[in-house]
Amino acid sequence: MQRRPERDLARVAAVDAAALERDALAALAEAETADDVERVRVEYLGRKSALKLALREVRDRETGIALNTLRETLEAAIDAREAELSRAELDRRLTEERVDVTMPGERALRGHLHLITQIRREFEDIFLGLGYTVVDGREVETTRYNFDALNFPPGHPSRSPLQTLFLDDETVLRTETSPAQIRTMEAQEPPVYMVSLGRVYRRDTPDATHSPTFHQAEGLAVDEGITLADLLGTLDYLCKQLFGSDRKTDFRTHHFPFTEPSVEAYVSCHLCDGSGCTVCRHSGWIEVGGSGMVDPNLFEFVGYDPERYTGFAFGWGLERIAVLRHGIPDLRELWRNDPRLLGQF
Ligand code: DAH
């Protein structure tokens, strides 16, 4: 064992219990954290503290009792301060970190189907309800199905690369869903009651009413004894389903290569109820899409007997329905994908 230096002994001998207690309690009172308390413990009760050194050197009973009492007092005071601080810390955390279950939560943005997808499904449901089937078409088509089979004459402007996106001389991105009519008729005998919906492509510059890609809904009914009245009745029903049961419909002649006669459908404006507004351009009517009686040339192309069968067809734009029905001023808004707009539908 190493001998303790004389001056340590001198300090031990000089330990003043009352002063030590006063200093320790004062330091404790100033301690504000668990670390502070620990420093006080080391200073006043640690192995090298004046008290511990003095205790080791005790010779007489009274000093022993006095110093041990002091040790117990300091231990108790330190434990008490520690408990007090940890209670205060707990209180602080309970107040500061409290979860107020009555506070309104942060609403998580929840996605839903895009308006065009909703209208597409609505359209399909309307026709499924009428006994039609839904068929898929191809987005990449041959010029034979996109133009020839649909009775587009040679030199028709739609055949120009200025209007249509060509992949090669004989392959295009379909400009309309109508080729699905031909493929369906080729694949089955009449009667045919089908709709086909999807994306189409045109070489258009985007503006408020044009987009190089948009969606169409194609319909075809071929059977014995189908007349123009069936077409008008079906489209009248469709308009009322899409725009409201008190809408009126009107049909005006038009021209498409694949229908004869061709008809453009109009619905009375649902926004102004026919009195005139910007959506209907003050005419009271909005044009919703093309249609007509299937040209017999199409039946010849697919091998149907044009003497026996007649049919009607229609092709409507889904973006157009969305824009008209919901008063969206610019169809490009539909594809900007701003949730503040899309979230409204
Ligand atoms: N294909 C036409 C277009 O893109 C729309 C259309 C009109 C489709 C009359 C038809 C129809 O089936 O009969 O403008």
Coordinates of C-alpha atoms and ligand atoms in Angstrom, one line a residue:
M1 CA 0.0 0.0 0.0
Q2 CA 1.1 3.4 -0.9
R3 CA 1.5 5.9 1.9
R4 CA -0.9 8.8 1.7
P5 CA 1.0 12.1 1.4
E6 CA 1.0 14.2 4.6
R7 CA -0.9 17.1 3.2
D8 CA -3.9 14.8 2.4
L9 CA -4.0 13.7 5.9
A10 CA -3.9 17.3 7.0
R11 CA -6.9 18.1 4.7
V12 CA -8.8 15.1 6.1
A13 CA -8.2 16.2 9.5
A14 CA -9.4 19.6 8.7
V15 CA -12.7 18.4 7.2
D16 CA -15.5 20.6 8.4
A17 CA -18.7 18.5 8.4
A18 CA -21.0 21.5 8.6
A19 CA -19.3 23.4 5.8
L20 CA -19.2 20.3 3.6
E21 CA -22.9 19.7 4.1
R22 CA -23.8 23.3 3.4
D23 CA -21.7 23.3 0.2
A24 CA -23.0 20.0 -1.0
L25 CA -26.6 21.0 -0.5
A26 CA -26.1 24.3 -2.2
A27 CA -24.5 22.6 -5.2
L28 CA -27.4 20.2 -5.3
A29 CA -29.9 22.9 -5.2
E30 CA -28.2 24.4 -8.3
A31 CA -28.1 21.1 -10.1
E32 CA -30.6 21.2 -13.0
T33 CA -30.0 18.0 -14.8
A34 CA -29.2 14.4 -13.9
D35 CA -25.6 15.1 -15.1
D36 CA -25.3 18.0 -12.6
V37 CA -26.5 15.7 -9.8
E38 CA -24.0 13.1 -10.8
R39 CA -21.1 15.7 -10.7
V40 CA -22.2 16.6 -7.2
R41 CA -22.3 13.0 -6.2
V42 CA -18.7 12.4 -7.5
E43 CA -17.4 15.6 -5.9
Y44 CA -18.9 15.0 -2.4
L45 CA -19.3 11.2 -2.2
G46 CA -16.8 9.9 -4.8
R47 CA -13.8 7.8 -3.9
K48 CA -11.6 10.8 -3.9
S49 CA -14.0 13.2 -2.2
A50 CA -12.9 14.9 1.1
L51 CA -15.6 13.0 2.9
K52 CA -14.5 9.5 1.7
L53 CA -10.9 10.3 2.4
A54 CA -11.8 11.5 5.9
L55 CA -13.9 8.4 6.5
R56 CA -11.0 6.2 5.7
E57 CA -8.8 8.0 8.2
V58 CA -11.3 8.1 11.0
R59 CA -9.7 7.2 14.4
D60 CA -12.3 8.1 16.9
R61 CA -16.0 7.0 17.3
E62 CA -17.6 10.5 17.4
T63 CA -15.9 11.7 14.2
G64 CA -17.0 8.3 12.6
I65 CA -20.6 8.8 13.6
A66 CA -20.6 12.4 12.5
L67 CA -19.0 11.7 9.1
N68 CA -21.3 8.7 8.5
T69 CA -24.4 10.8 9.4
L70 CA -23.1 13.4 6.9
R71 CA -22.6 10.7 4.3
E72 CA -26.2 9.4 4.8
T73 CA -27.6 12.9 4.7
L74 CA -25.8 13.7 1.5
E75 CA -26.8 10.4 -0.1
A76 CA -30.5 11.0 0.8
A77 CA -30.3 14.6 -0.5
I78 CA -28.7 13.5 -3.8
D79 CA -31.3 10.7 -4.3
A80 CA -34.1 13.1 -3.5
R81 CA -32.8 15.8 -5.9
E82 CA -32.4 13.1 -8.5
A83 CA -36.0 11.9 -8.1
E84 CA -37.2 15.4 -8.1
L85 CA -35.4 16.2 -11.4
S86 CA -36.6 13.1 -13.1
R87 CA -40.2 13.8 -12.0
A88 CA -39.9 17.3 -13.4
E89 CA -38.4 15.9 -16.6
L90 CA -41.3 13.4 -16.9
D91 CA -43.8 16.2 -16.3
R92 CA -42.1 18.3 -19.0
R93 CA -42.2 15.5 -21.5
L94 CA -45.8 14.7 -20.6
T95 CA -46.8 18.2 -21.4
E96 CA -44.6 18.9 -24.3
E97 CA -44.8 15.6 -26.0
R98 CA -48.5 15.0 -25.2
V99 CA -50.5 13.6 -28.1
D100 CA -53.8 15.5 -28.2
V101 CA -56.1 12.8 -29.6
T102 CA -58.8 15.4 -30.1
M103 CA -56.7 17.4 -32.6
P104 CA -57.7 17.0 -36.2
G105 CA -55.2 14.7 -37.9
E106 CA -53.3 15.4 -41.0
R107 CA -55.5 14.2 -43.8
A108 CA -53.7 11.8 -46.1
L109 CA -54.2 12.5 -49.8
R110 CA -56.0 9.5 -51.2
G111 CA -56.0 8.8 -54.9
H112 CA -58.9 7.9 -57.0
L113 CA -59.6 7.0 -60.6
H114 CA -58.8 9.7 -63.1
L115 CA -61.9 11.5 -64.5
I116 CA -61.4 10.0 -68.0
T117 CA -61.1 6.5 -66.5
Q118 CA -64.3 7.1 -64.6
I119 CA -66.2 8.2 -67.7
R120 CA -64.7 5.3 -69.6
R121 CA -66.1 2.9 -67.0
E122 CA -69.4 4.7 -66.9
F123 CA -69.7 4.4 -70.7
E124 CA -68.8 0.7 -70.6
D125 CA -71.4 0.1 -67.9
I126 CA -74.1 1.9 -69.8
F127 CA -73.6 -0.4 -72.8
L128 CA -73.0 -3.5 -70.8
G129 CA -76.5 -2.7 -69.4
L130 CA -77.8 -2.7 -72.9
G131 CA -76.3 -6.1 -73.7
Y132 CA -73.3 -4.9 -75.6
T133 CA -69.8 -6.5 -75.1
V134 CA -66.7 -4.5 -74.5
V135 CA -63.8 -5.3 -76.9
D136 CA -60.2 -4.2 -77.0
G137 CA -58.6 -2.5 -80.0
R138 CA -55.0 -2.0 -81.0
E139 CA -53.2 1.3 -80.6
V140 CA -50.8 0.4 -83.4
E141 CA -52.8 -0.3 -86.6
T142 CA -52.2 -0.9 -90.2
T143 CA -53.3 1.7 -92.8
R144 CA -55.5 -1.1 -94.1
Y145 CA -57.6 -1.2 -90.9
N146 CA -57.3 2.4 -90.0
F147 CA -58.2 3.8 -93.5
D148 CA -58.9 1.3 -96.3
A149 CA -61.4 -0.9 -94.5
L150 CA -63.1 2.1 -93.2
N151 CA -63.7 3.4 -96.7
F152 CA -61.3 6.4 -96.6
P153 CA -60.8 7.3 -100.2
P154 CA -57.2 7.5 -101.6
G155 CA -55.8 11.0 -101.0
H156 CA -58.1 11.7 -97.9
P157 CA -56.3 14.3 -95.7
S158 CA -56.3 11.9 -92.8
R159 CA -53.9 9.6 -94.7
S160 CA -51.3 12.4 -94.8
P161 CA -48.3 12.2 -92.4
L162 CA -49.2 15.8 -91.6
Q163 CA -52.3 14.5 -89.8
T164 CA -51.4 11.0 -88.8
L165 CA -48.4 9.5 -86.9
F166 CA -46.8 6.8 -89.1
L167 CA -44.5 4.2 -87.7
D168 CA -43.7 3.0 -91.3
D169 CA -45.5 3.3 -94.7
E170 CA -48.2 0.8 -93.6
T171 CA -48.4 1.2 -89.9
V172 CA -49.9 4.1 -87.9
L173 CA -50.8 5.0 -84.3
R174 CA -54.6 4.7 -84.8
T175 CA -56.3 8.0 -85.4
E176 CA -59.7 6.7 -84.1
T177 CA -61.1 3.6 -82.4
S178 CA -63.1 2.7 -85.5
P179 CA -60.7 -0.1 -86.7
A180 CA -62.0 -2.1 -83.8
Q181 CA -65.4 -2.3 -85.7
I182 CA -63.6 -4.0 -88.6
R183 CA -61.6 -6.4 -86.4
T184 CA -64.8 -7.3 -84.4
M185 CA -66.9 -8.0 -87.5
E186 CA -64.1 -10.0 -89.1
A187 CA -63.9 -12.2 -86.0
Q188 CA -67.6 -13.0 -85.7
E189 CA -70.9 -13.2 -87.5
P190 CA -73.8 -10.8 -86.8
P191 CA -75.5 -9.9 -84.6
V192 CA -72.8 -7.6 -83.2
Y193 CA -73.3 -5.3 -80.3
M194 CA -70.0 -4.0 -79.1
V195 CA -68.2 -0.9 -77.7
S196 CA -64.5 -0.4 -77.7
L197 CA -62.8 2.4 -75.8
G198 CA -59.2 3.6 -75.8
R199 CA -56.5 6.0 -76.7
V200 CA -56.1 7.5 -80.2
Y201 CA -53.4 9.7 -81.8
R202 CA -53.4 12.6 -84.1
R203 CA -50.7 15.0 -85.2
D204 CA -52.4 18.0 -83.5
T205 CA -50.8 20.9 -81.7
P206 CA -52.1 21.0 -78.1
D207 CA -54.6 23.8 -77.3
A208 CA -57.7 24.2 -75.2
T209 CA -59.7 21.8 -77.4
H210 CA -57.0 19.6 -79.1
S211 CA -54.5 17.1 -77.8
P212 CA -52.2 14.7 -79.9
T213 CA -53.6 11.8 -77.8
F214 CA -57.1 11.5 -76.4
H215 CA -59.7 8.8 -75.8
Q216 CA -62.6 7.6 -77.9
A217 CA -65.5 5.4 -77.3
E218 CA -66.6 3.4 -80.3
G219 CA -69.9 1.6 -80.6
L220 CA -71.3 -0.8 -83.3
A221 CA -74.6 -2.6 -83.7
V222 CA -75.1 -4.9 -86.6
D223 CA -78.2 -7.0 -87.0
E224 CA -81.2 -7.6 -89.3
G225 CA -83.5 -4.7 -89.5
I226 CA -81.5 -2.0 -87.7
T227 CA -82.6 1.4 -88.6
L228 CA -81.6 5.0 -88.1
A229 CA -84.3 5.2 -85.4
D230 CA -82.4 2.6 -83.4
L231 CA -79.3 4.8 -83.6
L232 CA -81.1 7.9 -82.5
G233 CA -82.9 6.1 -79.7
T234 CA -79.6 4.6 -78.4
L235 CA -77.8 7.9 -78.5
D236 CA -80.7 9.7 -76.9
Y237 CA -80.5 7.2 -74.0
L238 CA -76.7 7.6 -73.9
C239 CA -76.9 11.4 -73.7
K240 CA -79.4 11.2 -70.9
Q241 CA -77.2 8.8 -69.0
L242 CA -74.2 11.0 -69.4
F243 CA -75.6 14.4 -69.1
G244 CA -78.9 14.1 -67.1
S245 CA -82.4 12.6 -67.7
D246 CA -84.0 16.0 -68.6
R247 CA -81.6 16.6 -71.5
K248 CA -82.9 16.9 -75.0
T249 CA -81.1 15.6 -78.1
D250 CA -80.8 16.7 -81.6
F251 CA -79.2 15.1 -84.6
R252 CA -77.7 16.9 -87.7
T253 CA -76.3 15.4 -90.9
H254 CA -72.6 15.2 -91.3
H255 CA -70.0 13.3 -93.3
F256 CA -67.8 10.3 -92.3
P257 CA -66.3 7.9 -94.9
F258 CA -67.6 4.9 -93.0
T259 CA -71.2 5.8 -92.4
E260 CA -74.1 6.7 -94.7
P261 CA -76.0 8.7 -93.7
S262 CA -73.7 10.3 -91.0
V263 CA -75.1 12.1 -88.0
E264 CA -73.7 14.4 -85.5
A265 CA -75.4 14.2 -82.1
Y266 CA -76.1 17.3 -80.0
V267 CA -77.4 17.5 -76.5
S268 CA -79.2 20.5 -75.0
C269 CA -76.8 22.4 -72.8
H270 CA -76.9 21.1 -69.2
L271 CA -75.2 24.3 -67.9
C272 CA -77.7 26.9 -69.1
D273 CA -80.5 24.5 -70.0
G274 CA -80.6 25.9 -73.5
S275 CA -80.7 29.6 -72.8
G276 CA -77.2 30.2 -73.9
C277 CA -73.8 30.2 -72.2
T278 CA -70.1 30.0 -73.1
V279 CA -69.9 26.2 -73.0
C280 CA -72.6 25.9 -75.7
R281 CA -71.4 29.1 -77.4
H282 CA -74.8 30.7 -76.9
S283 CA -76.5 28.2 -79.1
G284 CA -78.2 26.1 -76.3
W285 CA -76.7 22.9 -77.9
I286 CA -73.5 21.1 -77.5
E287 CA -72.1 18.7 -80.1
V288 CA -71.1 15.4 -78.5
G289 CA -69.9 13.1 -81.3
G290 CA -70.2 11.4 -84.6
S291 CA -72.3 8.5 -85.7
G292 CA -74.2 7.1 -88.6
M293 CA -75.5 4.0 -90.4
V294 CA -72.6 1.6 -91.3
D295 CA -71.6 2.1 -94.9
P296 CA -72.3 -1.2 -96.9
N297 CA -68.7 -1.1 -98.2
L298 CA -67.6 -2.0 -94.6
F299 CA -69.8 -5.1 -94.7
E300 CA -68.3 -6.1 -98.0
F301 CA -64.8 -5.7 -96.6
V302 CA -65.6 -8.1 -93.7
G303 CA -67.8 -10.5 -95.7
Y304 CA -71.2 -9.6 -94.2
D305 CA -74.2 -9.7 -96.6
P306 CA -75.2 -6.0 -97.0
E307 CA -78.6 -7.0 -98.3
R308 CA -79.4 -8.9 -95.1
Y309 CA -77.7 -6.8 -92.4
T310 CA -77.7 -3.1 -91.5
G311 CA -76.0 -1.4 -88.6
F312 CA -75.2 1.8 -86.8
A313 CA -72.0 3.1 -85.3
F314 CA -70.7 6.0 -83.3
G315 CA -67.5 7.4 -82.0
W316 CA -67.3 9.9 -79.2
G317 CA -64.4 11.6 -77.5
L318 CA -64.1 11.0 -73.8
E319 CA -62.2 14.2 -73.0
R320 CA -64.9 16.1 -74.8
I321 CA -67.6 14.5 -72.6
A322 CA -65.5 15.4 -69.5
V323 CA -64.9 19.0 -70.6
L324 CA -68.5 19.6 -71.5
R325 CA -70.1 17.8 -68.6
H326 CA -67.9 19.4 -65.9
G327 CA -67.3 22.8 -67.6
I328 CA -63.5 22.4 -67.7
P329 CA -62.3 25.3 -69.8
D330 CA -59.2 23.6 -71.2
L331 CA -58.8 19.9 -71.8
R332 CA -55.1 20.1 -71.2
E333 CA -56.0 20.5 -67.5
L334 CA -57.0 16.8 -67.5
W335 CA -53.5 15.7 -68.1
R336 CA -51.6 18.3 -66.1
N337 CA -52.4 16.0 -63.2
D338 CA -52.8 18.7 -60.6
P339 CA -54.6 16.9 -57.7
R340 CA -56.4 20.2 -56.9
L341 CA -58.2 19.9 -60.2
L342 CA -58.5 16.1 -60.5
G343 CA -59.5 15.8 -56.8
Q344 CA -62.8 17.6 -57.7
F345 CA -64.1 14.7 -59.7
Ligands
DAH1 N1 -64.1 8.1 -86.1 C1 -64.7 9.3 -86.0 C2 -63.8 10.4 -85.6 O1 -62.7 10.0 -85.1 C3 -65.9 9.2 -85.1 C4 -67.0 8.4 -85.6 C5 -68.0 9.0 -86.3 C6 -67.0 7.0 -85.3 C7 -69.0 8.2 -86.8 C8 -68.0 6.2 -85.8 C9 -69.0 6.8 -86.5 O2 -68.1 4.9 -85.6 O3 -70.0 6.0 -87.0 O4 -64.0 11.5 -85.7

